[in-house]
PDB file of C-alpha atoms in Angstrom:
ATOM      1  CA  ASN Q   9      85.642 135.807   7.155  1.00 59.00           C
ATOM      2  CA  ALA Q  10      86.234 133.498   3.509  1.00 72.00           C
ATOM      3  CA  GLY Q  11      83.391 130.980   4.585  1.00 91.00           C
ATOM      4  CA  VAL Q  12      83.624 128.117   1.588  1.00 94.00           C
ATOM      5  CA  THR Q  13      86.061 128.896  -1.380  1.00 95.00           C
ATOM      6  CA  GLN Q  14      86.060 127.203  -4.463  1.00 96.00           C
ATOM      7  CA  THR Q  15      88.837 127.465  -7.192  1.00 96.00           C
ATOM      8  CA  PRO Q  16      88.656 127.975  -9.816  1.00 96.00           C
ATOM      9  CA  LYS Q  17      85.408 130.281 -10.822  1.00 94.00           C
ATOM     10  CA  PHE Q  18      85.000 128.957 -14.477  1.00 95.00           C
ATOM     11  CA  ARG Q  19      87.096 126.404 -16.699  1.00 96.00           C
ATOM     12  CA  VAL Q  20      86.475 125.209 -20.388  1.00 97.00           C
ATOM     13  CA  LEU Q  21      87.953 121.504 -20.877  1.00 97.00           C
ATOM     14  CA  LYS Q  22      88.599 119.559 -23.850  1.00 97.00           C
ATOM     15  CA  THR Q  23      86.677 115.984 -23.765  1.00 98.00           C
ATOM     16  CA  GLY Q  24      88.955 113.605 -22.041  1.00 97.00           C
ATOM     17  CA  GLN Q  25      91.182 116.003 -20.455  1.00 97.00           C
ATOM     18  CA  SER Q  26      91.285 115.999 -16.464  1.00 96.00           C
ATOM     19  CA  MET Q  27      91.145 118.664 -13.796  1.00 96.00           C
ATOM     20  CA  THR Q  28      90.668 118.908 -10.254  1.00 97.00           C
ATOM     21  CA  LEU Q  29      88.304 121.371  -8.156  1.00 97.00           C
ATOM     22  CA  LEU Q  30      89.245 122.788  -5.028  1.00 97.00           C
ATOM     23  CA  CYS Q  31      86.977 123.385  -2.183  1.00 97.00           C
ATOM     24  CA  ALA Q  32      88.366 125.159   1.073  1.00 97.00           C
ATOM     25  CA  GLN Q  33      86.390 126.139   4.219  1.00 96.00           C
ATOM     26  CA  ASP Q  34      87.834 127.983   7.182  1.00 95.00           C
ATOM     27  CA  MET Q  35      84.929 127.326   9.680  1.00 93.00           C
ATOM     28  CA  ASN Q  36      86.046 123.862  11.077  1.00 93.00           C
ATOM     29  CA  HIS Q  37      83.328 122.214   9.476  1.00 92.00           C
ATOM     30  CA  GLU Q  38      82.901 118.382   9.804  1.00 90.00           C
ATOM     31  CA  TYR Q  39      81.047 117.912   6.626  1.00 91.00           C
ATOM     32  CA  MET Q  40      81.649 118.750   3.155  1.00 94.00           C
ATOM     33  CA  TYR Q  41      79.584 118.184   0.060  1.00 94.00           C
ATOM     34  CA  TRP Q  42      80.089 118.453  -3.736  1.00 96.00           C
ATOM     35  CA  TYR Q  43      76.908 119.316  -5.928  1.00 95.00           C
ATOM     36  CA  ARG Q  44      76.322 119.828  -9.399  1.00 95.00           C
ATOM     37  CA  GLN Q  45      73.311 122.172 -10.801  1.00 92.00           C
ATOM     38  CA  ASP Q  46      71.744 121.772 -13.770  1.00 90.00           C
ATOM     39  CA  PRO Q  47      68.832 123.663 -15.316  1.00 82.00           C
ATOM     40  CA  GLY Q  48      65.548 122.375 -14.090  1.00 76.00           C
ATOM     41  CA  MET Q  49      67.149 119.767 -12.006  1.00 79.00           C
ATOM     42  CA  GLY Q  50      68.210 121.480  -8.660  1.00 82.00           C
ATOM     43  CA  LEU Q  51      71.009 120.408  -7.116  1.00 89.00           C
ATOM     44  CA  ARG Q  52      72.584 116.937  -7.003  1.00 91.00           C
ATOM     45  CA  LEU Q  53      74.928 115.285  -4.718  1.00 91.00           C
ATOM     46  CA  ILE Q  54      77.865 113.799  -6.308  1.00 95.00           C
ATOM     47  CA  HIS Q  55      80.103 112.854  -3.368  1.00 96.00           C
ATOM     48  CA  TYR Q  56      80.220 114.107   0.318  1.00 93.00           C
ATOM     49  CA  SER Q  57      82.513 113.628   3.265  1.00 94.00           C
ATOM     50  CA  VAL Q  58      81.653 113.160   7.097  1.00 90.00           C
ATOM     51  CA  GLY Q  59      85.200 114.102   8.187  1.00 91.00           C
ATOM     52  CA  GLU Q  60      89.062 114.034   7.302  1.00 94.00           C
ATOM     53  CA  GLY Q  61      89.900 111.001   5.448  1.00 94.00           C
ATOM     54  CA  THR Q  62      86.680 109.798   4.975  1.00 94.00           C
ATOM     55  CA  THR Q  63      84.421 110.140   1.204  1.00 95.00           C
ATOM     56  CA  ALA Q  64      81.140 108.724   0.449  1.00 93.00           C
ATOM     57  CA  LYS Q  65      79.023 108.544  -2.761  1.00 94.00           C
ATOM     58  CA  GLY Q  66      76.208 110.807  -3.559  1.00 91.00           C
ATOM     59  CA  GLU Q  67      73.512 110.553  -6.144  1.00 89.00           C
ATOM     60  CA  VAL Q  68      75.399 111.117  -9.136  1.00 94.00           C
ATOM     61  CA  PRO Q  69      78.967 109.910  -8.208  1.00 96.00           C
ATOM     62  CA  ASP Q  70      79.996 108.235 -11.476  1.00 96.00           C
ATOM     63  CA  GLY Q  71      82.735 109.814 -13.469  1.00 96.00           C
ATOM     64  CA  TYR Q  72      84.052 111.944 -10.143  1.00 98.00           C
ATOM     65  CA  ASN Q  73      86.432 110.960  -7.466  1.00 97.00           C
ATOM     66  CA  VAL Q  74      86.976 112.826  -4.235  1.00 97.00           C
ATOM     67  CA  SER Q  75      89.520 113.288  -1.351  1.00 97.00           C
ATOM     68  CA  ARG Q  76      89.626 114.909   1.893  1.00 97.00           C
ATOM     69  CA  LEU Q  77      93.115 114.726   3.087  1.00 95.00           C
ATOM     70  CA  LYS Q  78      92.844 117.532   5.045  1.00 96.00           C
ATOM     71  CA  LYS Q  79      89.635 118.855   7.262  1.00 96.00           C
ATOM     72  CA  GLN Q  80      89.435 122.001   5.394  1.00 97.00           C
ATOM     73  CA  ASN Q  81      89.943 120.917   1.886  1.00 97.00           C
ATOM     74  CA  PHE Q  82      87.404 118.537  -0.084  1.00 98.00           C
ATOM     75  CA  LEU Q  83      88.723 118.055  -3.849  1.00 98.00           C
ATOM     76  CA  LEU Q  84      86.730 116.784  -6.511  1.00 98.00           C
ATOM     77  CA  GLY Q  85      88.489 115.144  -9.709  1.00 98.00           C
ATOM     78  CA  LEU Q  86      87.272 114.651 -13.263  1.00 97.00           C
ATOM     79  CA  GLU Q  87      89.922 111.902 -14.506  1.00 93.00           C
ATOM     80  CA  SER Q  88      88.583 111.817 -18.135  1.00 96.00           C
ATOM     81  CA  ALA Q  89      85.971 114.692 -18.536  1.00 97.00           C
ATOM     82  CA  ALA Q  90      82.747 114.342 -20.819  1.00 97.00           C
ATOM     83  CA  PRO Q  91      80.284 116.961 -22.367  1.00 97.00           C
ATOM     84  CA  SER Q  92      77.779 115.351 -20.002  1.00 96.00           C
ATOM     85  CA  GLN Q  93      79.813 116.751 -17.195  1.00 97.00           C
ATOM     86  CA  THR Q  94      79.232 120.454 -18.202  1.00 97.00           C
ATOM     87  CA  SER Q  95      77.713 121.799 -14.986  1.00 97.00           C
ATOM     88  CA  VAL Q  96      77.922 124.504 -12.329  1.00 95.00           C
ATOM     89  CA  TYR Q  97      79.699 122.801  -9.453  1.00 97.00           C
ATOM     90  CA  PHE Q  98      79.004 123.604  -5.756  1.00 95.00           C
ATOM     91  CA  CYS Q  99      80.782 122.800  -2.691  1.00 96.00           C
ATOM     92  CA  ALA Q 100      79.019 123.017   0.904  1.00 93.00           C
ATOM     93  CA  SER Q 101      79.757 122.494   4.502  1.00 93.00           C
ATOM     94  CA  THR Q 102      78.171 122.177   7.527  1.00 89.00           C
ATOM     95  CA  MET Q 103      78.987 121.576  11.022  1.00 82.00           C
ATOM     96  CA  GLY Q 104      78.016 118.153  12.446  1.00 69.00           C
ATOM     97  CA  ARG Q 105      74.286 118.445  13.198  1.00 63.00           C
ATOM     98  CA  SER Q 106      73.739 122.014  11.802  1.00 62.00           C
ATOM     99  CA  THR Q 107      70.654 123.405  10.212  1.00 66.00           C
ATOM    100  CA  GLU Q 108      72.563 125.185   7.849  1.00 78.00           C
ATOM    101  CA  ALA Q 109      74.860 124.422   4.680  1.00 85.00           C
ATOM    102  CA  PHE Q 110      77.340 126.823   3.760  1.00 89.00           C
ATOM    103  CA  PHE Q 111      77.761 127.185  -0.101  1.00 91.00           C
ATOM    104  CA  GLY Q 112      80.380 128.336  -2.130  1.00 93.00           C
ATOM    105  CA  GLN Q 113      80.337 130.571  -5.055  1.00 91.00           C
ATOM    106  CA  GLY Q 114      80.236 127.672  -7.696  1.00 93.00           C
ATOM    107  CA  THR Q 115      82.376 126.697 -10.617  1.00 95.00           C
ATOM    108  CA  ARG Q 116      81.007 126.723 -14.257  1.00 95.00           C
ATOM    109  CA  LEU Q 117      82.620 124.043 -16.045  1.00 97.00           C
ATOM    110  CA  THR Q 118      82.257 123.460 -19.872  1.00 97.00           C
ATOM    111  CA  VAL Q 119      83.524 120.311 -21.403  1.00 97.00           C
ATOM    112  CA  VAL Q 120      83.575 120.671 -25.153  1.00 97.00           C
TER     113      VAL Q 120
ATOM    114  CA  GLY Y   8      64.669 108.365  -3.343  1.00 50.00           C
ATOM    115  CA  GLU Y   9      63.530 111.727  -1.807  1.00 64.00           C
ATOM    116  CA  ASP Y  10      61.619 113.621  -3.949  1.00 82.00           C
ATOM    117  CA  VAL Y  11      61.603 117.507  -3.801  1.00 89.00           C
ATOM    118  CA  GLU Y  12      59.002 119.577  -6.288  1.00 90.00           C
ATOM    119  CA  GLN Y  13      58.746 122.794  -6.986  1.00 92.00           C
ATOM    120  CA  SER Y  14      57.203 124.934  -9.736  1.00 88.00           C
ATOM    121  CA  LEU Y  15      59.924 126.573 -12.176  1.00 88.00           C
ATOM    122  CA  PHE Y  16      58.656 129.981 -12.621  1.00 94.00           C
ATOM    123  CA  LEU Y  17      56.830 132.769 -10.609  1.00 96.00           C
ATOM    124  CA  SER Y  18      56.456 136.657 -11.536  1.00 97.00           C
ATOM    125  CA  VAL Y  19      54.843 139.343  -9.364  1.00 97.00           C
ATOM    126  CA  ARG Y  20      54.942 142.809  -9.337  1.00 97.00           C
ATOM    127  CA  GLU Y  21      56.812 144.832  -6.762  1.00 97.00           C
ATOM    128  CA  GLY Y  22      55.020 145.394  -3.695  1.00 97.00           C
ATOM    129  CA  ASP Y  23      52.754 142.432  -4.152  1.00 97.00           C
ATOM    130  CA  SER Y  24      53.290 139.127  -2.240  1.00 97.00           C
ATOM    131  CA  SER Y  25      55.085 135.988  -3.374  1.00 97.00           C
ATOM    132  CA  VAL Y  26      54.249 132.763  -2.312  1.00 97.00           C
ATOM    133  CA  ILE Y  27      56.505 129.852  -3.654  1.00 97.00           C
ATOM    134  CA  ASN Y  28      55.301 126.147  -2.984  1.00 96.00           C
ATOM    135  CA  CYS Y  29      57.336 122.928  -2.369  1.00 95.00           C
ATOM    136  CA  THR Y  30      56.211 119.466  -2.147  1.00 94.00           C
ATOM    137  CA  TYR Y  31      58.244 116.733  -0.633  1.00 89.00           C
ATOM    138  CA  THR Y  32      57.896 113.194  -0.247  1.00 84.00           C
ATOM    139  CA  ASP Y  33      59.703 111.803   2.753  1.00 75.00           C
ATOM    140  CA  SER Y  34      57.468 111.800   5.843  1.00 71.00           C
ATOM    141  CA  SER Y  35      60.590 111.569   8.084  1.00 74.00           C
ATOM    142  CA  SER Y  36      62.038 114.990   7.079  1.00 67.00           C
ATOM    143  CA  THR Y  37      63.690 116.606  10.234  1.00 77.00           C
ATOM    144  CA  TYR Y  38      64.160 120.144   8.903  1.00 85.00           C
ATOM    145  CA  LEU Y  39      62.843 122.025   5.749  1.00 90.00           C
ATOM    146  CA  TYR Y  40      64.867 124.960   4.041  1.00 92.00           C
ATOM    147  CA  TRP Y  41      64.449 127.786   1.954  1.00 95.00           C
ATOM    148  CA  TYR Y  42      67.485 129.022  -0.030  1.00 94.00           C
ATOM    149  CA  LYS Y  43      68.080 131.853  -2.224  1.00 95.00           C
ATOM    150  CA  GLN Y  44      70.009 132.037  -5.305  1.00 93.00           C
ATOM    151  CA  GLU Y  45      71.268 135.364  -6.838  1.00 92.00           C
ATOM    152  CA  PRO Y  46      72.754 135.227 -10.253  1.00 86.00           C
ATOM    153  CA  GLY Y  47      76.139 134.183 -10.401  1.00 82.00           C
ATOM    154  CA  ALA Y  48      76.199 133.261  -6.758  1.00 85.00           C
ATOM    155  CA  GLY Y  49      76.108 130.348  -4.500  1.00 86.00           C
ATOM    156  CA  LEU Y  50      72.999 129.594  -2.513  1.00 90.00           C
ATOM    157  CA  GLN Y  51      72.101 131.391   0.847  1.00 91.00           C
ATOM    158  CA  LEU Y  52      70.241 130.011   3.684  1.00 90.00           C
ATOM    159  CA  LEU Y  53      67.005 132.244   4.023  1.00 93.00           C
ATOM    160  CA  THR Y  54      65.114 130.199   6.663  1.00 92.00           C
ATOM    161  CA  TYR Y  55      64.206 126.981   8.049  1.00 90.00           C
ATOM    162  CA  ILE Y  56      61.525 125.272   9.881  1.00 90.00           C
ATOM    163  CA  PHE Y  57      61.723 122.150  11.999  1.00 87.00           C
ATOM    164  CA  SER Y  58      59.177 119.625  10.917  1.00 83.00           C
ATOM    165  CA  ASN Y  59      57.207 119.800  14.433  1.00 84.00           C
ATOM    166  CA  MET Y  60      56.227 123.495  13.605  1.00 87.00           C
ATOM    167  CA  ASP Y  61      53.290 124.907  11.506  1.00 90.00           C
ATOM    168  CA  MET Y  62      54.693 128.450  11.022  1.00 94.00           C
ATOM    169  CA  LYS Y  63      57.468 130.370  11.144  1.00 93.00           C
ATOM    170  CA  GLN Y  64      57.652 134.154  10.648  1.00 94.00           C
ATOM    171  CA  ASP Y  65      61.003 136.513  10.069  1.00 91.00           C
ATOM    172  CA  GLN Y  66      60.342 139.966   9.023  1.00 94.00           C
ATOM    173  CA  ARG Y  67      59.126 139.618   5.546  1.00 96.00           C
ATOM    174  CA  LEU Y  68      59.071 135.861   4.954  1.00 96.00           C
ATOM    175  CA  THR Y  69      56.744 133.407   6.527  1.00 97.00           C
ATOM    176  CA  VAL Y  70      57.154 129.675   6.117  1.00 96.00           C
ATOM    177  CA  LEU Y  71      53.894 127.504   6.277  1.00 96.00           C
ATOM    178  CA  LEU Y  72      54.496 123.859   6.610  1.00 94.00           C
ATOM    179  CA  ASN Y  73      51.251 121.296   6.082  1.00 92.00           C
ATOM    180  CA  LYS Y  74      53.084 118.070   7.117  1.00 89.00           C
ATOM    181  CA  LYS Y  75      49.910 116.118   6.482  1.00 89.00           C
ATOM    182  CA  ASP Y  76      50.053 116.987   2.824  1.00 90.00           C
ATOM    183  CA  LYS Y  77      53.975 117.203   2.959  1.00 90.00           C
ATOM    184  CA  HIS Y  78      53.604 120.900   1.627  1.00 93.00           C
ATOM    185  CA  LEU Y  79      56.078 123.776   2.477  1.00 94.00           C
ATOM    186  CA  SER Y  80      55.520 127.336   1.183  1.00 96.00           C
ATOM    187  CA  LEU Y  81      57.333 130.422   1.383  1.00 97.00           C
ATOM    188  CA  ARG Y  82      55.561 133.856   1.527  1.00 97.00           C
ATOM    189  CA  ILE Y  83      57.517 137.136   0.650  1.00 97.00           C
ATOM    190  CA  ALA Y  84      55.426 139.975   1.671  1.00 97.00           C
ATOM    191  CA  ASP Y  85      55.946 143.335  -0.118  1.00 97.00           C
ATOM    192  CA  THR Y  86      58.285 141.757  -2.905  1.00 97.00           C
ATOM    193  CA  GLN Y  87      61.133 143.805  -3.956  1.00 96.00           C
ATOM    194  CA  THR Y  88      62.907 143.844  -7.324  1.00 95.00           C
ATOM    195  CA  GLY Y  89      66.160 142.772  -5.229  1.00 94.00           C
ATOM    196  CA  ASP Y  90      64.122 139.388  -4.305  1.00 96.00           C
ATOM    197  CA  SER Y  91      64.679 138.427  -7.973  1.00 96.00           C
ATOM    198  CA  ALA Y  92      66.476 135.202  -7.510  1.00 96.00           C
ATOM    199  CA  ILE Y  93      65.999 131.412  -7.503  1.00 95.00           C
ATOM    200  CA  TYR Y  94      64.482 130.166  -4.371  1.00 96.00           C
ATOM    201  CA  PHE Y  95      65.193 126.198  -3.641  1.00 94.00           C
ATOM    202  CA  CYS Y  96      63.429 124.447  -1.333  1.00 94.00           C
ATOM    203  CA  ALA Y  97      65.103 121.550   0.636  1.00 91.00           C
ATOM    204  CA  GLU Y  98      64.980 118.907   3.337  1.00 88.00           C
ATOM    205  CA  SER Y  99      67.023 116.764   5.596  1.00 84.00           C
ATOM    206  CA  ILE Y 100      66.145 113.727   7.041  1.00 76.00           C
ATOM    207  CA  GLU Y 101      66.770 112.429  10.626  1.00 65.00           C
ATOM    208  CA  GLY Y 102      69.806 109.874  10.870  1.00 64.00           C
ATOM    209  CA  ASN Y 103      71.055 110.412   7.639  1.00 63.00           C
ATOM    210  CA  PHE Y 104      73.721 112.853   8.815  1.00 58.00           C
ATOM    211  CA  ASN Y 105      73.108 115.986   6.861  1.00 67.00           C
ATOM    212  CA  LYS Y 106      72.036 115.189   3.715  1.00 75.00           C
ATOM    213  CA  PHE Y 107      70.307 117.836   1.896  1.00 83.00           C
ATOM    214  CA  TYR Y 108      68.031 117.046  -0.729  1.00 86.00           C
ATOM    215  CA  PHE Y 109      66.985 119.979  -2.981  1.00 90.00           C
ATOM    216  CA  GLY Y 110      64.164 120.855  -5.265  1.00 91.00           C
ATOM    217  CA  SER Y 111      64.681 122.112  -8.668  1.00 90.00           C
ATOM    218  CA  GLY Y 112      64.334 125.919  -7.987  1.00 93.00           C
ATOM    219  CA  THR Y 113      61.602 128.465  -8.493  1.00 95.00           C
ATOM    220  CA  LYS Y 114      62.875 131.501 -10.528  1.00 95.00           C
ATOM    221  CA  LEU Y 115      61.135 134.611  -9.083  1.00 97.00           C
ATOM    222  CA  ASN Y 116      60.847 137.322 -11.342  1.00 97.00           C
ATOM    223  CA  VAL Y 117      59.691 140.804  -9.875  1.00 96.00           C
ATOM    224  CA  LYS Y 118      58.587 143.422 -12.180  1.00 95.00           C
ATOM    225  CA  PRO Y 119      58.878 146.940 -11.359  1.00 91.00           C
TER     226      PRO Y 119
END
């Protein structure tokens, strides 16, 4: 079982560049999330989706966009990367009112 | 917003018990969770407790919930070097789909 897969695992961007992080889950989960993890700050929710074709803002949405065109995929886009977006990004998914969120392995992004 | 707080570090000797503490602010929490993150990996659910329970035991893990004080703890008996990781406390709130609020994480260091 693949679970939740994130690509890429590492990336270095220059300020102003754009990129898309891909999250794919093979568990038929309804809910998907993008978090960022920064030292001493835990995980903060960027955007989330409660189903195919729907997205919503989390705690720290500025500078990011998302799309959920297919149920199994949740894309996180950075249109113009900034050094403040240097972080580790985690995707997660849950099935409805499940008690467990399944996490991907993370994407370490550095913006220089 | 919801606030989940944890101490940042804990150091114990192999074979001792570890107790990781967490406080939260929202009294309408439905579930409270403990996740483990090993270096370079995503978060893995260790255990969870429903908010109407006081205690849950699962092998070496004991979760205690004091709902009055909004205090959650995770006790790891006979701590091993393989338990060295970051432990995150998280809560989810009834009626807020499956939004998870994470603490900043406690880094557990187990000395041989």
